[in-house]
CSV table of N, CA, C and O in Angstrom, one decimal:
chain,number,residue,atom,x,y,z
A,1,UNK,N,95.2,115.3,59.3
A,1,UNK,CA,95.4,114.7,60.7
A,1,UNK,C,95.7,115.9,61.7
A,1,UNK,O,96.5,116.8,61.4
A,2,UNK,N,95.0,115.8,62.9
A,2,UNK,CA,95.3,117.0,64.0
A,2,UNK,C,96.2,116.3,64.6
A,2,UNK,O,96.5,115.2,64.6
A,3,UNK,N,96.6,117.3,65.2
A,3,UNK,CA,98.2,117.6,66.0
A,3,UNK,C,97.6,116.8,67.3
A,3,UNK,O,96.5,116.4,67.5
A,4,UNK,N,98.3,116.5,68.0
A,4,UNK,CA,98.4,115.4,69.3
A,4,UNK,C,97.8,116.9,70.2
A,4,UNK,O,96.9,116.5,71.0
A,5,UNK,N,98.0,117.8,70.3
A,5,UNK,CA,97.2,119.2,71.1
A,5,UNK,C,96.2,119.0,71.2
A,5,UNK,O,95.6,118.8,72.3
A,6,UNK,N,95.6,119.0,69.9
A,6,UNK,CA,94.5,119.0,69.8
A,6,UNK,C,93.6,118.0,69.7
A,6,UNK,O,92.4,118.1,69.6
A,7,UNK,N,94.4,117.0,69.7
A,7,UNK,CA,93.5,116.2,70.2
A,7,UNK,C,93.2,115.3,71.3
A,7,UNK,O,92.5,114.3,71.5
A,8,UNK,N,93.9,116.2,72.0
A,8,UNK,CA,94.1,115.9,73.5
A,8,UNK,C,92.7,117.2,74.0
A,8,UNK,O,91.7,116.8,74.6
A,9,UNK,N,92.8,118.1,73.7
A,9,UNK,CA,91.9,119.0,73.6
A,9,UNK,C,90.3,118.6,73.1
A,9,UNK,O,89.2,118.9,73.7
A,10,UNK,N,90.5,118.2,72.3
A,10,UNK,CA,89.1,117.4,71.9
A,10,UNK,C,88.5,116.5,72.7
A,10,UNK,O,87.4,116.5,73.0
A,11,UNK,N,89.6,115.4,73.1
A,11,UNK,CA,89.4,114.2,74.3
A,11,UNK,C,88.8,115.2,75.5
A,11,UNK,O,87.7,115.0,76.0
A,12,UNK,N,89.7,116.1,75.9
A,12,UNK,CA,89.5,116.4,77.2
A,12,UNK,C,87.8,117.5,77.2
A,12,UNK,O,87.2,117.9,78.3
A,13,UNK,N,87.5,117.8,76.2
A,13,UNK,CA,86.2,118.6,76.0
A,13,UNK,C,84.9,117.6,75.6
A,13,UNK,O,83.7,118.0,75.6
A,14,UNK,N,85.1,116.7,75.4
A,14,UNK,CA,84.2,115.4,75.4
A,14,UNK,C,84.2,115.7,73.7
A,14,UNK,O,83.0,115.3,73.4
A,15,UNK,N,84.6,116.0,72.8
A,15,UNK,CA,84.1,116.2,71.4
A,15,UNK,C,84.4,115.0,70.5
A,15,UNK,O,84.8,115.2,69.3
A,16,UNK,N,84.2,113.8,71.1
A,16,UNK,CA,84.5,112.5,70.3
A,16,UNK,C,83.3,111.4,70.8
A,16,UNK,O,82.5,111.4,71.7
A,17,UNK,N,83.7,110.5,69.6
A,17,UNK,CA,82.0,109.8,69.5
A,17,UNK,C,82.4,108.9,71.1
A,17,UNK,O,83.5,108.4,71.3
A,18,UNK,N,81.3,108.7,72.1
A,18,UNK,CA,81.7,107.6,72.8
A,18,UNK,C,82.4,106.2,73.1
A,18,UNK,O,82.9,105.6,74.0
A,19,UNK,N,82.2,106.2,71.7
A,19,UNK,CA,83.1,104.5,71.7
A,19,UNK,C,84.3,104.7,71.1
A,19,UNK,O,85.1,103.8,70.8
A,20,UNK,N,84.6,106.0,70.8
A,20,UNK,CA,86.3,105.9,70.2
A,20,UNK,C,87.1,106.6,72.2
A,20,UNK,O,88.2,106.3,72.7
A,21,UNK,N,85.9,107.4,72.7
A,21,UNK,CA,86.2,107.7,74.3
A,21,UNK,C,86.9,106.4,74.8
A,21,UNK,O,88.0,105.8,74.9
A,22,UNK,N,85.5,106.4,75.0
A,22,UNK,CA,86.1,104.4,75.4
A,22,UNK,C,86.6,103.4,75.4
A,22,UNK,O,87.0,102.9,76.4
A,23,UNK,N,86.7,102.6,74.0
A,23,UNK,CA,87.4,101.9,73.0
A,23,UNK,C,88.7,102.3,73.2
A,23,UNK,O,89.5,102.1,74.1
A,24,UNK,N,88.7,102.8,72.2
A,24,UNK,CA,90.3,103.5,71.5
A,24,UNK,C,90.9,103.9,73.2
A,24,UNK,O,91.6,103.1,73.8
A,25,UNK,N,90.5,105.2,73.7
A,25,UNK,CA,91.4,105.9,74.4
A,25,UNK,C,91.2,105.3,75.7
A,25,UNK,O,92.2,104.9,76.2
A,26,UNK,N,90.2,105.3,76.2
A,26,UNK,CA,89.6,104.8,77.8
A,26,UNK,C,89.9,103.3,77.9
A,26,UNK,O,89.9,102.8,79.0
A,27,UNK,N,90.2,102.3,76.5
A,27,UNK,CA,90.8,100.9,77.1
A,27,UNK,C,92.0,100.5,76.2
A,27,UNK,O,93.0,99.8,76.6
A,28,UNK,N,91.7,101.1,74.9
A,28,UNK,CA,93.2,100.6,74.6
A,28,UNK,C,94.6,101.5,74.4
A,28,UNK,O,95.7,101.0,74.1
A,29,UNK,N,94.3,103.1,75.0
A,29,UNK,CA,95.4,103.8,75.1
A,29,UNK,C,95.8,103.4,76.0
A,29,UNK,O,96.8,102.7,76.1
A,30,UNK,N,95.0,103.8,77.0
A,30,UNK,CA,95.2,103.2,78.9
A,30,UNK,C,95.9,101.9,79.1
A,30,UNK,O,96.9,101.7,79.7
A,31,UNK,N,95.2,101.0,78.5
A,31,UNK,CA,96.0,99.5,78.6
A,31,UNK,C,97.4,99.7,78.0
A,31,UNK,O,98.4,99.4,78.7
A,32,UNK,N,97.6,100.2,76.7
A,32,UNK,CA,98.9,100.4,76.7
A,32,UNK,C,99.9,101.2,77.2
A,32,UNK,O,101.1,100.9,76.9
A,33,UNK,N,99.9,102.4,78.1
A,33,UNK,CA,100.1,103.1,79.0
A,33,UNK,C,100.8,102.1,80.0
A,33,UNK,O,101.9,101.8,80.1
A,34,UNK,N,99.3,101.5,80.9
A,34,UNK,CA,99.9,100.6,82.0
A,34,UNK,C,100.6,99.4,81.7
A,34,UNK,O,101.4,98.9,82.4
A,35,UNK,N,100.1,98.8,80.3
A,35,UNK,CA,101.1,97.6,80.6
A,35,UNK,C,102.6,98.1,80.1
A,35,UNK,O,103.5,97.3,80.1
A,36,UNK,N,102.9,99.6,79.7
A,36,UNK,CA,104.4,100.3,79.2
A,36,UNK,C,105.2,99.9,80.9
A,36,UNK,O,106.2,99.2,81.3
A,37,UNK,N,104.3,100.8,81.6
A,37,UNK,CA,104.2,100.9,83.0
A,37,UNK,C,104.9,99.9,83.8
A,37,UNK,O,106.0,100.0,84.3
A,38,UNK,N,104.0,99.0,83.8
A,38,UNK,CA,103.9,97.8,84.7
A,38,UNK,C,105.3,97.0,83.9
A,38,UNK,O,106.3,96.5,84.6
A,39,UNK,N,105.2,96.9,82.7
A,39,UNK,CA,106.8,96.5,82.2
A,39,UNK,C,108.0,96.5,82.6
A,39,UNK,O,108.9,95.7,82.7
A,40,UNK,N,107.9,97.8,82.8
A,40,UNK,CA,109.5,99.0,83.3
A,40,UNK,C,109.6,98.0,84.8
A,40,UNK,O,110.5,97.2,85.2
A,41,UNK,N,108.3,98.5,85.3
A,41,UNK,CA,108.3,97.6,87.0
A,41,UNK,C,108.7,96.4,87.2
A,41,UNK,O,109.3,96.2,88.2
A,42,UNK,N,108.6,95.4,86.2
A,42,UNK,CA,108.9,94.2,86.5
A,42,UNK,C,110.3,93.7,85.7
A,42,UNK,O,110.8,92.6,86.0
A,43,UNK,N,110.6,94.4,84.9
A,43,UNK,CA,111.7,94.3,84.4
A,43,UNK,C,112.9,94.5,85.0
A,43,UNK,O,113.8,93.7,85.1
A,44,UNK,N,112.9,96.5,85.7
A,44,UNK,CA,113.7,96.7,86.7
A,44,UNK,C,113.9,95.7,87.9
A,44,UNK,O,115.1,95.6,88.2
A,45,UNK,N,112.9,94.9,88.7
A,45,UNK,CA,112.2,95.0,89.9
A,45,UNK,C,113.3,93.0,89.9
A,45,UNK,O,113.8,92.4,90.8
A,46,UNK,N,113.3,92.8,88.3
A,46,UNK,CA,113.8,91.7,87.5
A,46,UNK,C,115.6,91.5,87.5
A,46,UNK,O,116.3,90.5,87.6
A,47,UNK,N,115.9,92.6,87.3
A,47,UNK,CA,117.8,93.5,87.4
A,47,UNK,C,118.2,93.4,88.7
A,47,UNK,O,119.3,93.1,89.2
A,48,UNK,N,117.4,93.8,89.2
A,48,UNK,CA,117.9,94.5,91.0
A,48,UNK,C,117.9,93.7,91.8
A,48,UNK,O,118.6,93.7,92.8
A,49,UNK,N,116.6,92.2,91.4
A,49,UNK,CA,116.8,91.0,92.5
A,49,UNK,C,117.9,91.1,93.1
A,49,UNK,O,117.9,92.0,93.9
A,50,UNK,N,118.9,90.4,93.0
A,50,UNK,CA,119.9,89.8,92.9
A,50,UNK,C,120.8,90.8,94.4
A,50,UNK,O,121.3,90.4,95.5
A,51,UNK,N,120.6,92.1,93.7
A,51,UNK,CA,121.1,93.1,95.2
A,51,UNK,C,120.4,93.3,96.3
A,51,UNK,O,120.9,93.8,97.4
A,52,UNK,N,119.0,93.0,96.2
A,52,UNK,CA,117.8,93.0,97.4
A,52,UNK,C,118.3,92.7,98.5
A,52,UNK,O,117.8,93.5,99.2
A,53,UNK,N,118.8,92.1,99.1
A,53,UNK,CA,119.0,91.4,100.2
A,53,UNK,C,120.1,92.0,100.5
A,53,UNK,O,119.9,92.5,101.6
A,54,UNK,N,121.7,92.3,100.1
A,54,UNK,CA,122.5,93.3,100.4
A,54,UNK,C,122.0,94.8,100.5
A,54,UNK,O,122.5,95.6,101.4
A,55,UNK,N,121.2,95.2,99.7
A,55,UNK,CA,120.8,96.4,100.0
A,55,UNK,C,119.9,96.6,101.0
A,55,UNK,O,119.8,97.8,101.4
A,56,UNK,N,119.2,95.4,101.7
A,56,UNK,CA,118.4,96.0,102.5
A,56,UNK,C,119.4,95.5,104.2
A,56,UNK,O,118.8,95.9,105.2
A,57,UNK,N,120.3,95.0,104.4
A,57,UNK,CA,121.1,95.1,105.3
A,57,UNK,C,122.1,96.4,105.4
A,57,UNK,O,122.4,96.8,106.6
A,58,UNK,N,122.6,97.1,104.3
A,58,UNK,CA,123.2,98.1,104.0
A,58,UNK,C,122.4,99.5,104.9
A,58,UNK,O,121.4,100.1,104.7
A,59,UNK,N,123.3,99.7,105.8
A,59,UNK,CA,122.8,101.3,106.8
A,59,UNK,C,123.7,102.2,106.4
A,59,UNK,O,124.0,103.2,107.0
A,60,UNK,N,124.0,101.8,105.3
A,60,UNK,CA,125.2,103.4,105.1
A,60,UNK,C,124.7,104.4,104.4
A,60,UNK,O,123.8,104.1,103.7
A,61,UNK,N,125.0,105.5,104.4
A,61,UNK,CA,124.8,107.1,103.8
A,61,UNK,C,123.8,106.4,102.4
A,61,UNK,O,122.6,106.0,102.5
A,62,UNK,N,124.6,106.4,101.2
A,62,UNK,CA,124.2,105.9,100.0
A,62,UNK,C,123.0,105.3,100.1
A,62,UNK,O,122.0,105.8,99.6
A,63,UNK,N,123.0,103.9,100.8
A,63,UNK,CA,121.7,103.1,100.6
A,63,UNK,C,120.7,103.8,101.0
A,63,UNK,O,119.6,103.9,100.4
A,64,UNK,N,120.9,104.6,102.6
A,64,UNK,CA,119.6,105.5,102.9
A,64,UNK,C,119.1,106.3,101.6
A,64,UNK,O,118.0,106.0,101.2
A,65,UNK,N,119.8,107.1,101.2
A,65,UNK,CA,119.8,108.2,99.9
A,65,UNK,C,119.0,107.2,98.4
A,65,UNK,O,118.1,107.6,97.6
A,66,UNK,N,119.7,106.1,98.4
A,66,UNK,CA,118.5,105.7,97.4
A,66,UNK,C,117.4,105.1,97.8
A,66,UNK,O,116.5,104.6,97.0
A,67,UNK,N,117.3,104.9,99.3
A,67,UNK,CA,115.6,104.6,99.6
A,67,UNK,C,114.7,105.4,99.8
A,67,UNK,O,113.5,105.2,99.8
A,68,UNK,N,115.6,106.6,99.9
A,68,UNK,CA,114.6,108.0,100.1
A,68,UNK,C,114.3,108.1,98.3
A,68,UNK,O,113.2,108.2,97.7
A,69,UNK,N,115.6,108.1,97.9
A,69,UNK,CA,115.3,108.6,96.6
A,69,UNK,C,113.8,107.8,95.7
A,69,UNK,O,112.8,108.3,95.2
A,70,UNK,N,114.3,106.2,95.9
A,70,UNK,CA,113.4,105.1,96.3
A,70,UNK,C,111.5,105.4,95.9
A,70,UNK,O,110.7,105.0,95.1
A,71,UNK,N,111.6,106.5,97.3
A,71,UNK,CA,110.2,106.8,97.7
A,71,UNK,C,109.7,107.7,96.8
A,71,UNK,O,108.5,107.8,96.4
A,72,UNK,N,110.7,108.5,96.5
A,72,UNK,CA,110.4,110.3,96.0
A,72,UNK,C,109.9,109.2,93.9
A,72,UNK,O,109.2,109.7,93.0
A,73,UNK,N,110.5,108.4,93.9
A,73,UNK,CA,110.5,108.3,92.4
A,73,UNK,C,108.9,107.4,92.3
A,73,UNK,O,108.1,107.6,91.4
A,74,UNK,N,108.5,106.4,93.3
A,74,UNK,CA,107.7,105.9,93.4
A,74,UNK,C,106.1,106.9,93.0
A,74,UNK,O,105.3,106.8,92.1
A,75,UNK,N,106.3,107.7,94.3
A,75,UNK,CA,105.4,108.6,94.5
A,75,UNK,C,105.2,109.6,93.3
A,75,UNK,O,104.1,110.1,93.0
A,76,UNK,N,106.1,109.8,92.7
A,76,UNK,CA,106.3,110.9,91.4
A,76,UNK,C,105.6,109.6,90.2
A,76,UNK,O,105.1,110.2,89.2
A,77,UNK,N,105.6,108.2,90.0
A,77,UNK,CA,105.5,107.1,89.4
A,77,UNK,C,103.8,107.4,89.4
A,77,UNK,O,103.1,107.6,88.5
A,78,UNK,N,103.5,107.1,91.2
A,78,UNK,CA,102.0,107.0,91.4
A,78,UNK,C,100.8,107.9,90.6
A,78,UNK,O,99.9,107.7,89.8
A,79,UNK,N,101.3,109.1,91.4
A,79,UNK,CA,100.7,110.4,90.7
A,79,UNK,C,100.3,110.6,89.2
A,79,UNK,O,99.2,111.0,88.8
A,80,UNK,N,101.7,110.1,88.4
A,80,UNK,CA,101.5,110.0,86.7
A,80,UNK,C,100.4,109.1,87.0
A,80,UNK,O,99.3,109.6,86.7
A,81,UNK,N,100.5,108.0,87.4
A,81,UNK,CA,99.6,107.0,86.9
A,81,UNK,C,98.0,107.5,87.2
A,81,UNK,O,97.1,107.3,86.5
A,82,UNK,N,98.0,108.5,88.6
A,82,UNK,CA,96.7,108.8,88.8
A,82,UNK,C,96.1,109.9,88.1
A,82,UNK,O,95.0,109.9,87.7
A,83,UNK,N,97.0,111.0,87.9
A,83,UNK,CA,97.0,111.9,86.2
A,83,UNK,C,96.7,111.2,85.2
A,83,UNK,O,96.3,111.8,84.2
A,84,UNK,N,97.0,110.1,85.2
A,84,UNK,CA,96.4,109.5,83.2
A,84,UNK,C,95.2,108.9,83.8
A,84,UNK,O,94.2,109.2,83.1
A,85,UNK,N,95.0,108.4,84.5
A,85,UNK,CA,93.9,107.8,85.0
A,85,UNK,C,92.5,108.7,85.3
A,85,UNK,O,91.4,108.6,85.0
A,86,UNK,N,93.2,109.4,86.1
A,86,UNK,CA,91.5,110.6,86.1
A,86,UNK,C,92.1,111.4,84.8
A,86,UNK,O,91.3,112.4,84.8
A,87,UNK,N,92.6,111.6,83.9
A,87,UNK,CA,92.4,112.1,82.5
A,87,UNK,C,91.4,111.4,81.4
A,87,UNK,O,90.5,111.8,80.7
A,88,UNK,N,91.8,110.3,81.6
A,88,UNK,CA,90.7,109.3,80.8
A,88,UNK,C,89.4,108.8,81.8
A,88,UNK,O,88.6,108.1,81.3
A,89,UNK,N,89.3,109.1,82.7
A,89,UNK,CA,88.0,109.2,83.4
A,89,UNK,C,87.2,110.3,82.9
A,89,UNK,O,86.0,110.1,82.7
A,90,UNK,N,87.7,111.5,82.7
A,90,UNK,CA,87.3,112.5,82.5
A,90,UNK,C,86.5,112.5,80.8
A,90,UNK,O,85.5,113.1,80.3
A,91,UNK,N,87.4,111.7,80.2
A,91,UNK,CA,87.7,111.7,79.0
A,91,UNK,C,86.1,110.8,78.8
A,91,UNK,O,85.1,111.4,78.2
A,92,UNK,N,85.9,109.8,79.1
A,92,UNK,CA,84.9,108.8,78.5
A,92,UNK,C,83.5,109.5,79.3
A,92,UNK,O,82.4,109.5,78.7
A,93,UNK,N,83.9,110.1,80.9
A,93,UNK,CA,82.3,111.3,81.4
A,93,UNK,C,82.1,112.1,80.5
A,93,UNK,O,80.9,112.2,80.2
A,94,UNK,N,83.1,113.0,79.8
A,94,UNK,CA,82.4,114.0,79.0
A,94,UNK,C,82.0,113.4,77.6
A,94,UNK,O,81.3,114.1,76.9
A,95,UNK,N,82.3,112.2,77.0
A,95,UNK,CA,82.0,111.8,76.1
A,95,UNK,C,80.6,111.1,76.2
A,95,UNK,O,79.8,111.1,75.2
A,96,UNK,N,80.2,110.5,77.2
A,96,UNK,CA,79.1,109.8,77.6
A,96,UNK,C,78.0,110.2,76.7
A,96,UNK,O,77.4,109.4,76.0
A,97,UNK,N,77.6,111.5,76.7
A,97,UNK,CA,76.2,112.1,75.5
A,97,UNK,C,76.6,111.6,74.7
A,97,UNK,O,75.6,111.3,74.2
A,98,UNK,N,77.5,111.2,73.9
A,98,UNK,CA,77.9,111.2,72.8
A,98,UNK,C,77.4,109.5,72.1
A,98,UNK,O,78.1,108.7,71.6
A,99,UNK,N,76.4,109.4,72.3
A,99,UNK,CA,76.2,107.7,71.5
A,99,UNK,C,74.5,107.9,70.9
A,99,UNK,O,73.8,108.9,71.0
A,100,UNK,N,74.2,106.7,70.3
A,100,UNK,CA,73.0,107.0,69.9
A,100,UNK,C,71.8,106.6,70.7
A,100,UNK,O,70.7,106.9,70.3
A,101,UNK,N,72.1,106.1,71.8
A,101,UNK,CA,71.2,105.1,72.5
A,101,UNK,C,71.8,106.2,74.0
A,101,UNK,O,73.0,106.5,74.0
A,102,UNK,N,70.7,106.6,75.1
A,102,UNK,CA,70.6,107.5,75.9
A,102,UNK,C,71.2,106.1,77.3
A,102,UNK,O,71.7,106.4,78.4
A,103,UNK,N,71.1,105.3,76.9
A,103,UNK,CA,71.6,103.8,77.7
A,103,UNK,C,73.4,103.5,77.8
A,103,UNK,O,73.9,102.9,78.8
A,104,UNK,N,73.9,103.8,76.8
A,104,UNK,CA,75.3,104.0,76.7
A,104,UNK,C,75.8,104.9,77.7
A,104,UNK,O,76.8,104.8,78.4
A,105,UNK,N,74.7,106.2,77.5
A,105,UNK,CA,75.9,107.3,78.5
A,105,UNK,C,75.7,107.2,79.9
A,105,UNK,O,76.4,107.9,80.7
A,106,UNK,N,74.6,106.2,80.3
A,106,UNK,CA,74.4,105.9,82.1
A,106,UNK,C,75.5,104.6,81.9
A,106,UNK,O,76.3,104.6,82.8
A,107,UNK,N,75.8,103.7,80.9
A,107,UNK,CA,76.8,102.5,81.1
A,107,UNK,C,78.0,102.9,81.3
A,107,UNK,O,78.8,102.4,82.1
A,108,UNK,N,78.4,103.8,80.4
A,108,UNK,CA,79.8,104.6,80.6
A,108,UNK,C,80.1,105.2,82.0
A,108,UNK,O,81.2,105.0,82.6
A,109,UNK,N,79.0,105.9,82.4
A,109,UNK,CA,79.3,106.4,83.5
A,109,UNK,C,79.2,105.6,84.6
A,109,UNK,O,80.1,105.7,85.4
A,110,UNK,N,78.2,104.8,84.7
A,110,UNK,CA,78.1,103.6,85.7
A,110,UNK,C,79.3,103.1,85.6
A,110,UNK,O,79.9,103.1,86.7
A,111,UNK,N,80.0,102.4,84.5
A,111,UNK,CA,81.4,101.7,84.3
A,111,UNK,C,82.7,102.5,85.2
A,111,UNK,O,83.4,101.9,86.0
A,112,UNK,N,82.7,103.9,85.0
A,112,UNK,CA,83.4,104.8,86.0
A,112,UNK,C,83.5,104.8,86.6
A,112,UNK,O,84.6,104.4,87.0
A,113,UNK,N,82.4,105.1,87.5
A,113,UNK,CA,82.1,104.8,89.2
A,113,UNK,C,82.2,103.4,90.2
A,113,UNK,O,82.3,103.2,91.4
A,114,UNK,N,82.1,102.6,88.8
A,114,UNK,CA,82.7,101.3,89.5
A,114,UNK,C,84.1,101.2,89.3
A,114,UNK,O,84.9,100.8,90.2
A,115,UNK,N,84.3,101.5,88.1
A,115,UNK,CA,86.2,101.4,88.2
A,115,UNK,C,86.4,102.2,89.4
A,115,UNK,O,87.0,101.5,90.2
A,116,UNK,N,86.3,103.6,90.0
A,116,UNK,CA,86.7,104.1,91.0
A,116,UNK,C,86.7,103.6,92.3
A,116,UNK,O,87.6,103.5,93.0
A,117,UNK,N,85.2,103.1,92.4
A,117,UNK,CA,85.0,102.2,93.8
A,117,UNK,C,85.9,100.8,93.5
A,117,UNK,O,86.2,100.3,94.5
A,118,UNK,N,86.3,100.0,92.4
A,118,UNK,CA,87.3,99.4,92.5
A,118,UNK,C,88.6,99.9,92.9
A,118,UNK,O,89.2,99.3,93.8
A,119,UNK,N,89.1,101.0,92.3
A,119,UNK,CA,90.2,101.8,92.7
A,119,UNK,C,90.5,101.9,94.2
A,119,UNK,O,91.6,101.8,94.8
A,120,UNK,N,89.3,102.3,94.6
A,120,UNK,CA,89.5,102.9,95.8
A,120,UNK,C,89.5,101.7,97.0
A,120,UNK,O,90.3,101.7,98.0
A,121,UNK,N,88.6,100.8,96.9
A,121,UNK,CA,88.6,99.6,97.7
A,121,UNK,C,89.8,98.6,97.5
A,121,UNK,O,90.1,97.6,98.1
A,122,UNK,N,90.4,99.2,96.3
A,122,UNK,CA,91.9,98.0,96.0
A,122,UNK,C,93.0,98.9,96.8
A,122,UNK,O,93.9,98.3,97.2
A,123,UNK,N,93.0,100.1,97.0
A,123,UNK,CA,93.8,101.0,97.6
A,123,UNK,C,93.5,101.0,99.0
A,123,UNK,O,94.5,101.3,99.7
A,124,UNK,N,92.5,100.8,99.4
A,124,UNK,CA,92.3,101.0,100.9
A,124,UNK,C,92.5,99.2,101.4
A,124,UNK,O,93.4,99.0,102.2
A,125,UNK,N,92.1,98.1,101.0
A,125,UNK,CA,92.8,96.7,100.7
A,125,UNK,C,94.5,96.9,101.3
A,125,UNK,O,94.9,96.6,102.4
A,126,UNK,N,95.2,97.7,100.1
A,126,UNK,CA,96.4,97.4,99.9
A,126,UNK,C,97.3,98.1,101.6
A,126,UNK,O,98.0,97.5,102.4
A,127,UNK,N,96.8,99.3,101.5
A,127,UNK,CA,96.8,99.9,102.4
A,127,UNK,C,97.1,98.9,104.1
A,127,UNK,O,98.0,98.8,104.8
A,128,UNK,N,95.6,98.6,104.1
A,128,UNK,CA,95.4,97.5,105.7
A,128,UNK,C,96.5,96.9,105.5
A,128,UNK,O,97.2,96.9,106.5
A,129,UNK,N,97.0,96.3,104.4
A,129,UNK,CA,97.6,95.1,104.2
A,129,UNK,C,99.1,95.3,104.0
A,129,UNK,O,99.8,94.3,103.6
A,130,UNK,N,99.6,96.6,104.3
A,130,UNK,CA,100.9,96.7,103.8
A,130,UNK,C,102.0,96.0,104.6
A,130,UNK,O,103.1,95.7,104.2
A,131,UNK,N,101.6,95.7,105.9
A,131,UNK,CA,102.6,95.2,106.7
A,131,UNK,C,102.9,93.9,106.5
A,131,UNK,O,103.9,93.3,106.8
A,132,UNK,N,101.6,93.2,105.6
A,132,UNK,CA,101.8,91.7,106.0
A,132,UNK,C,102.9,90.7,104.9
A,132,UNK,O,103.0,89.5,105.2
């Protein structure tokens, strides 16, 4: 068995068959990644109710300090998420040659570019819409 290095190394050099790219790492590591993710979020988000409403009348020193803090942990949250995410983007492009049918590695890739243009149109979406 190789070391998690290297096979992170392997992933990231495309040296695996396409459908373990994809399969395995591109939907079912990823999925369990974000739903680890998205867990934490809704669980916390689940504890804290209860203070929402005192905390967001609260103008004193402290409350500011964990809204800033708030932002800084969010943003540091986002980033991970967008680091694993263009890792395994990267991961199933360089695997793409890797199948036996020359049709697999335009599907892979086409699959990409659409998850991106979903990405990015869910982000520019969310964006317009933050106020409402």
């Amino acid at each position: 068995m190789e070391s998690l290095t290297q096979t992170v190394i392997n992933l990231w050099n495309g040296n695996v068959p396409l459908w373990s790219a994809f399969w395995v790492w591109g939907q079912g590591v990823y999925a369990l990644v974000l739903a680890a993710y998205l867990g934490m979020y809704k669980l916390s988000f689940e504890m804290l109710a209860p203070f929402r409403a005192r905390f967001a009348e609260d103008t004193g020193l402290v409350a500011q300090a964990l809204r800033l803090l708030g932002i800084v942990v969010n943003m540091a949250d986002l980033l991970g998420l967008v680091v694993i995410t263009g890792f395994f983007t990267v991961v199933i492009w360089r695997a793409a040659p890797n199948a036996d049918w020359i049709g697999w590695t335009y599907a892979a890739r086409a699959y990409m570019v659409v998850f991106w243009m979903f990405v990015g149109l869910g982000a520019l979406w969310l964006w317009q819409n933050r106020g409402v």
